[in-house]
Amino acid sequence: MKGIFSSKHTAIKSNSHQFFTALYSRLLMLIILAVIWQATAWFINSADFPSLLNVIDSFIYHVNQGDMLANISITLGRVFISFIIAMILGVIIGILMGCSDKVNELSDTLLIIALNIPALVTILLCYIWLGLVESAAITAVVINKIPTVVVMIREGARVVDQDLLAVAKVYKLSPRTTFFKIFLPQIYPYIMASARAGLSLIWKIVLVVELLGRSDGVGFALNTLFQFFDIAGILAYTFAFIAVVLVIEALFFRPLDKLTSRGMNHDSA
Amino acid sequence: MIALDIAIKNKCYNNIDAVVLKDINFSVKPGEFVAIIGPSGCGKSTLLNMLCGLEESYEQKLLCNGKAINGDESHKLGYIFQQPRLMPWLTVQENLQLVLPTPKHETQQKSQHEQINDLLNQVGLSGKGSYFPNQLSGGMQRRVAIARAFAVNPELILLDEPFNSLDAPTAAKLRRLLVELCQNRGSTVIFVTHDLSEAIYLADRIVFMSNTPTSIIHQVDIDLPKPRQEAGNKELAWQAKLMNEYPKILAGKTN
């Protein structure tokens, strides 16, 4: 009991304290990794294993030369478009499958097939059937991503609280209000989870798509660097893109998290 | 004003074969406060759900002012469930707004705002409009649920053991609140409970139910003057007389 009370009183103080402790331990981990890397690189002393400093040099070179920023923004554009399309379609299909047993029975097999088609096969077929064009690239990524979104949203739609929907029916709420105020908020956590998992999956697939059939973007750049065996360049690109994704996470997902978990995690009075 | 004519020949659940309700016939006069008492699990909640169209049976004839109930009635309905059933992601204010029509212009919005504040005042939650349900105690959440039911100015109010699992003083407070809100509104009320003294305090008439398959075993008008007292002398005497006549009535038996 005593512990609970004291933690409540110092909650505000310890919140900022906790934040800095967490940041500190994260940074510490990064620094340790960097030191180990640098030391190993010195020890091995091989062109195939560039040191951290080499990678940083390469990063600066690629940024200054001008192609890295352009490639990253092109890739980000593709990630963004295919992410939006995949999420919208996936959420719609997921809700339909979760709510209607009939739709679920009809499309369940299709879903399992779609989940298990290798990403590479989808990409190749899209390029063959649609041609080496931008829309083929986007389509391939979207087709790869939709099934995983559907699976998660379907679970969310299945566990929607029928008692709350009964409230909507008793008070004769419009279908629109019922959907946006009562149904959708219950599957927000599932949408957030699939969006998070989705972003990382999508950007990896986009790179493959670019490598196979586009003449710009990070995937294309990585392919070129591979031709020259420029390992420092490959690592520089990788870290640059991971940094971008981290920024997106902090800028978009954290605030969205706050919005979607509205009213959920409070101590009761 | 809402009058109900209830005739249910039998009602089964979809997934099990057992009959839940059997030969339930009774009428409710406009503005009447009817308490339904029966052993737990006897299908009282099912009956309420049928009265608002949430559940139905093939062999039923439920009339509301002479018209069949199908869930699309135009009358205003307030339903206070066993659990508060508030939307946790909406504030108290928004939970009440949810059941009210969307205001079309600013003056309407203002008057709706005032209406909600008045209601919160009445249920003793003034200033709590911006709280989320999870930040309120169980008793407070129930008061919000009560406010929500009365926000629509209901002509028919259904209550499903609304004061269950509350501590005695809180339950007593909410009962007084219910009496207060029901006065002057002329609403017809159906109140499901298993607490006899609660029913005697509130209702005009008590309908007693049996165990499943549930049917009506006894109906009695409470001829005590209102306002009544909770566990007052007259009320206790009335209850003692009834229990003397039908000692096993709360267990769903008349003899």
Short mmCIF file of N, CA and C in Angstrom, two decimals, chain A residues 159-215:
data_model
loop_
_atom_site.label_atom_id
_atom_site.label_comp_id
_atom_site.label_asym_id
_atom_site.label_seq_id
_atom_site.Cartn_x
_atom_site.Cartn_y
_atom_site.Cartn_z
N VAL A 159 -13.56 -9.21 -31.74
CA VAL A 159 -13.75 -9.05 -30.30
C VAL A 159 -14.41 -7.73 -29.93
N VAL A 160 -15.00 -7.07 -30.91
CA VAL A 160 -15.71 -5.82 -30.60
C VAL A 160 -16.84 -6.11 -29.62
N ASP A 161 -16.97 -5.23 -28.63
CA ASP A 161 -17.91 -5.46 -27.53
C ASP A 161 -19.35 -5.30 -28.00
N GLN A 162 -20.08 -6.42 -28.03
CA GLN A 162 -21.47 -6.38 -28.50
C GLN A 162 -22.35 -5.56 -27.56
N ASP A 163 -21.97 -5.52 -26.26
CA ASP A 163 -22.76 -4.76 -25.30
C ASP A 163 -22.78 -3.28 -25.65
N LEU A 164 -21.64 -2.78 -26.11
CA LEU A 164 -21.59 -1.36 -26.46
C LEU A 164 -22.37 -1.10 -27.74
N LEU A 165 -22.36 -2.06 -28.66
CA LEU A 165 -23.14 -1.91 -29.88
C LEU A 165 -24.64 -1.93 -29.55
N ALA A 166 -25.00 -2.70 -28.50
CA ALA A 166 -26.41 -2.72 -28.08
C ALA A 166 -26.84 -1.34 -27.59
N VAL A 167 -25.91 -0.65 -26.91
CA VAL A 167 -26.21 0.72 -26.47
C VAL A 167 -26.56 1.58 -27.68
N ALA A 168 -25.76 1.45 -28.74
CA ALA A 168 -26.02 2.23 -29.96
C ALA A 168 -27.39 1.92 -30.51
N LYS A 169 -27.77 0.65 -30.46
CA LYS A 169 -29.06 0.27 -31.03
C LYS A 169 -30.21 0.81 -30.18
N VAL A 170 -30.06 0.68 -28.86
CA VAL A 170 -31.12 1.15 -27.96
C VAL A 170 -31.34 2.66 -28.12
N TYR A 171 -30.25 3.41 -28.21
CA TYR A 171 -30.38 4.86 -28.31
C TYR A 171 -30.49 5.32 -29.75
N LYS A 172 -30.70 4.37 -30.64
CA LYS A 172 -30.99 4.65 -32.06
C LYS A 172 -29.96 5.59 -32.69
N LEU A 173 -28.68 5.28 -32.50
CA LEU A 173 -27.64 6.08 -33.12
C LEU A 173 -27.58 5.75 -34.61
N SER A 174 -27.17 6.72 -35.40
CA SER A 174 -27.09 6.49 -36.84
C SER A 174 -25.95 5.51 -37.12
N PRO A 175 -26.01 4.79 -38.25
CA PRO A 175 -24.93 3.85 -38.56
C PRO A 175 -23.57 4.53 -38.60
N ARG A 176 -23.55 5.77 -39.07
CA ARG A 176 -22.31 6.52 -39.16
C ARG A 176 -21.72 6.77 -37.77
N THR A 177 -22.56 7.27 -36.86
CA THR A 177 -22.09 7.52 -35.49
C THR A 177 -21.67 6.22 -34.83
N THR A 178 -22.48 5.18 -35.01
CA THR A 178 -22.16 3.89 -34.40
C THR A 178 -20.79 3.42 -34.87
N PHE A 179 -20.51 3.57 -36.16
CA PHE A 179 -19.24 3.09 -36.69
C PHE A 179 -18.06 3.91 -36.16
N PHE A 180 -18.19 5.23 -36.25
CA PHE A 180 -17.02 6.06 -35.92
C PHE A 180 -16.84 6.27 -34.42
N LYS A 181 -17.94 6.25 -33.65
CA LYS A 181 -17.81 6.56 -32.22
C LYS A 181 -17.76 5.30 -31.36
N ILE A 182 -18.30 4.19 -31.84
CA ILE A 182 -18.37 3.00 -30.99
C ILE A 182 -17.59 1.83 -31.57
N PHE A 183 -17.71 1.60 -32.87
CA PHE A 183 -17.04 0.44 -33.45
C PHE A 183 -15.54 0.71 -33.66
N LEU A 184 -15.25 1.73 -34.42
CA LEU A 184 -13.86 1.99 -34.81
C LEU A 184 -12.91 2.19 -33.62
N PRO A 185 -13.30 2.98 -32.60
CA PRO A 185 -12.37 3.16 -31.48
C PRO A 185 -11.94 1.84 -30.85
N GLN A 186 -12.78 0.81 -30.94
CA GLN A 186 -12.41 -0.47 -30.35
C GLN A 186 -11.34 -1.18 -31.15
N ILE A 187 -11.22 -0.88 -32.45
CA ILE A 187 -10.16 -1.57 -33.20
C ILE A 187 -8.96 -0.65 -33.47
N TYR A 188 -8.96 0.56 -32.91
CA TYR A 188 -7.78 1.43 -33.03
C TYR A 188 -6.49 0.72 -32.62
N PRO A 189 -6.46 0.01 -31.47
CA PRO A 189 -5.20 -0.64 -31.09
C PRO A 189 -4.72 -1.62 -32.15
N TYR A 190 -5.65 -2.31 -32.79
CA TYR A 190 -5.27 -3.27 -33.83
C TYR A 190 -4.76 -2.55 -35.07
N ILE A 191 -5.38 -1.42 -35.39
CA ILE A 191 -4.92 -0.63 -36.54
C ILE A 191 -3.52 -0.11 -36.27
N MET A 192 -3.29 0.37 -35.03
CA MET A 192 -1.97 0.89 -34.70
C MET A 192 -0.91 -0.21 -34.79
N ALA A 193 -1.24 -1.38 -34.27
CA ALA A 193 -0.28 -2.49 -34.29
C ALA A 193 0.06 -2.87 -35.71
N SER A 194 -0.98 -2.96 -36.58
CA SER A 194 -0.68 -3.36 -37.95
C SER A 194 0.03 -2.25 -38.71
N ALA A 195 -0.23 -0.99 -38.33
CA ALA A 195 0.48 0.11 -38.98
C ALA A 195 1.96 0.07 -38.63
N ARG A 196 2.25 -0.18 -37.35
CA ARG A 196 3.65 -0.23 -36.91
C ARG A 196 4.38 -1.37 -37.61
N ALA A 197 3.77 -2.56 -37.54
CA ALA A 197 4.39 -3.72 -38.18
C ALA A 197 4.47 -3.47 -39.67
N GLY A 198 3.46 -2.76 -40.19
CA GLY A 198 3.37 -2.54 -41.63
C GLY A 198 4.47 -1.65 -42.16
N LEU A 199 4.78 -0.61 -41.44
CA LEU A 199 5.77 0.34 -41.93
C LEU A 199 7.11 -0.35 -42.16
N SER A 200 7.53 -1.16 -41.20
CA SER A 200 8.84 -1.79 -41.34
C SER A 200 8.82 -2.82 -42.48
N LEU A 201 7.71 -3.56 -42.57
CA LEU A 201 7.63 -4.57 -43.64
C LEU A 201 7.63 -3.88 -45.00
N ILE A 202 6.84 -2.80 -45.11
CA ILE A 202 6.68 -2.14 -46.40
C ILE A 202 8.00 -1.55 -46.90
N TRP A 203 8.74 -0.93 -46.00
CA TRP A 203 9.95 -0.31 -46.55
C TRP A 203 10.98 -1.35 -46.98
N LYS A 204 10.93 -2.50 -46.34
CA LYS A 204 11.84 -3.57 -46.79
C LYS A 204 11.42 -4.09 -48.16
N ILE A 205 10.10 -4.24 -48.36
CA ILE A 205 9.64 -4.74 -49.66
C ILE A 205 9.88 -3.71 -50.75
N VAL A 206 9.68 -2.43 -50.41
CA VAL A 206 9.91 -1.37 -51.40
C VAL A 206 11.34 -1.44 -51.93
N LEU A 207 12.30 -1.73 -51.03
CA LEU A 207 13.69 -1.81 -51.47
C LEU A 207 13.87 -2.93 -52.50
N VAL A 208 13.24 -4.07 -52.25
CA VAL A 208 13.35 -5.19 -53.19
C VAL A 208 12.73 -4.81 -54.53
N VAL A 209 11.56 -4.17 -54.45
CA VAL A 209 10.88 -3.73 -55.66
C VAL A 209 11.76 -2.79 -56.47
N GLU A 210 12.43 -1.88 -55.76
CA GLU A 210 13.30 -0.91 -56.44
C GLU A 210 14.52 -1.60 -57.03
N LEU A 211 15.03 -2.54 -56.30
CA LEU A 211 16.22 -3.26 -56.77
C LEU A 211 15.91 -4.00 -58.07
N LEU A 212 14.68 -4.55 -58.14
CA LEU A 212 14.36 -5.39 -59.30
C LEU A 212 13.91 -4.60 -60.51
N GLY A 213 13.32 -3.43 -60.33
CA GLY A 213 12.75 -2.83 -61.53
C GLY A 213 12.57 -1.33 -61.52
N ARG A 214 13.33 -0.63 -60.71
CA ARG A 214 13.22 0.83 -60.73
C ARG A 214 14.62 1.40 -60.93
N SER A 215 14.71 2.63 -61.46
CA SER A 215 16.03 3.22 -61.69
C SER A 215 16.29 4.37 -60.74
#
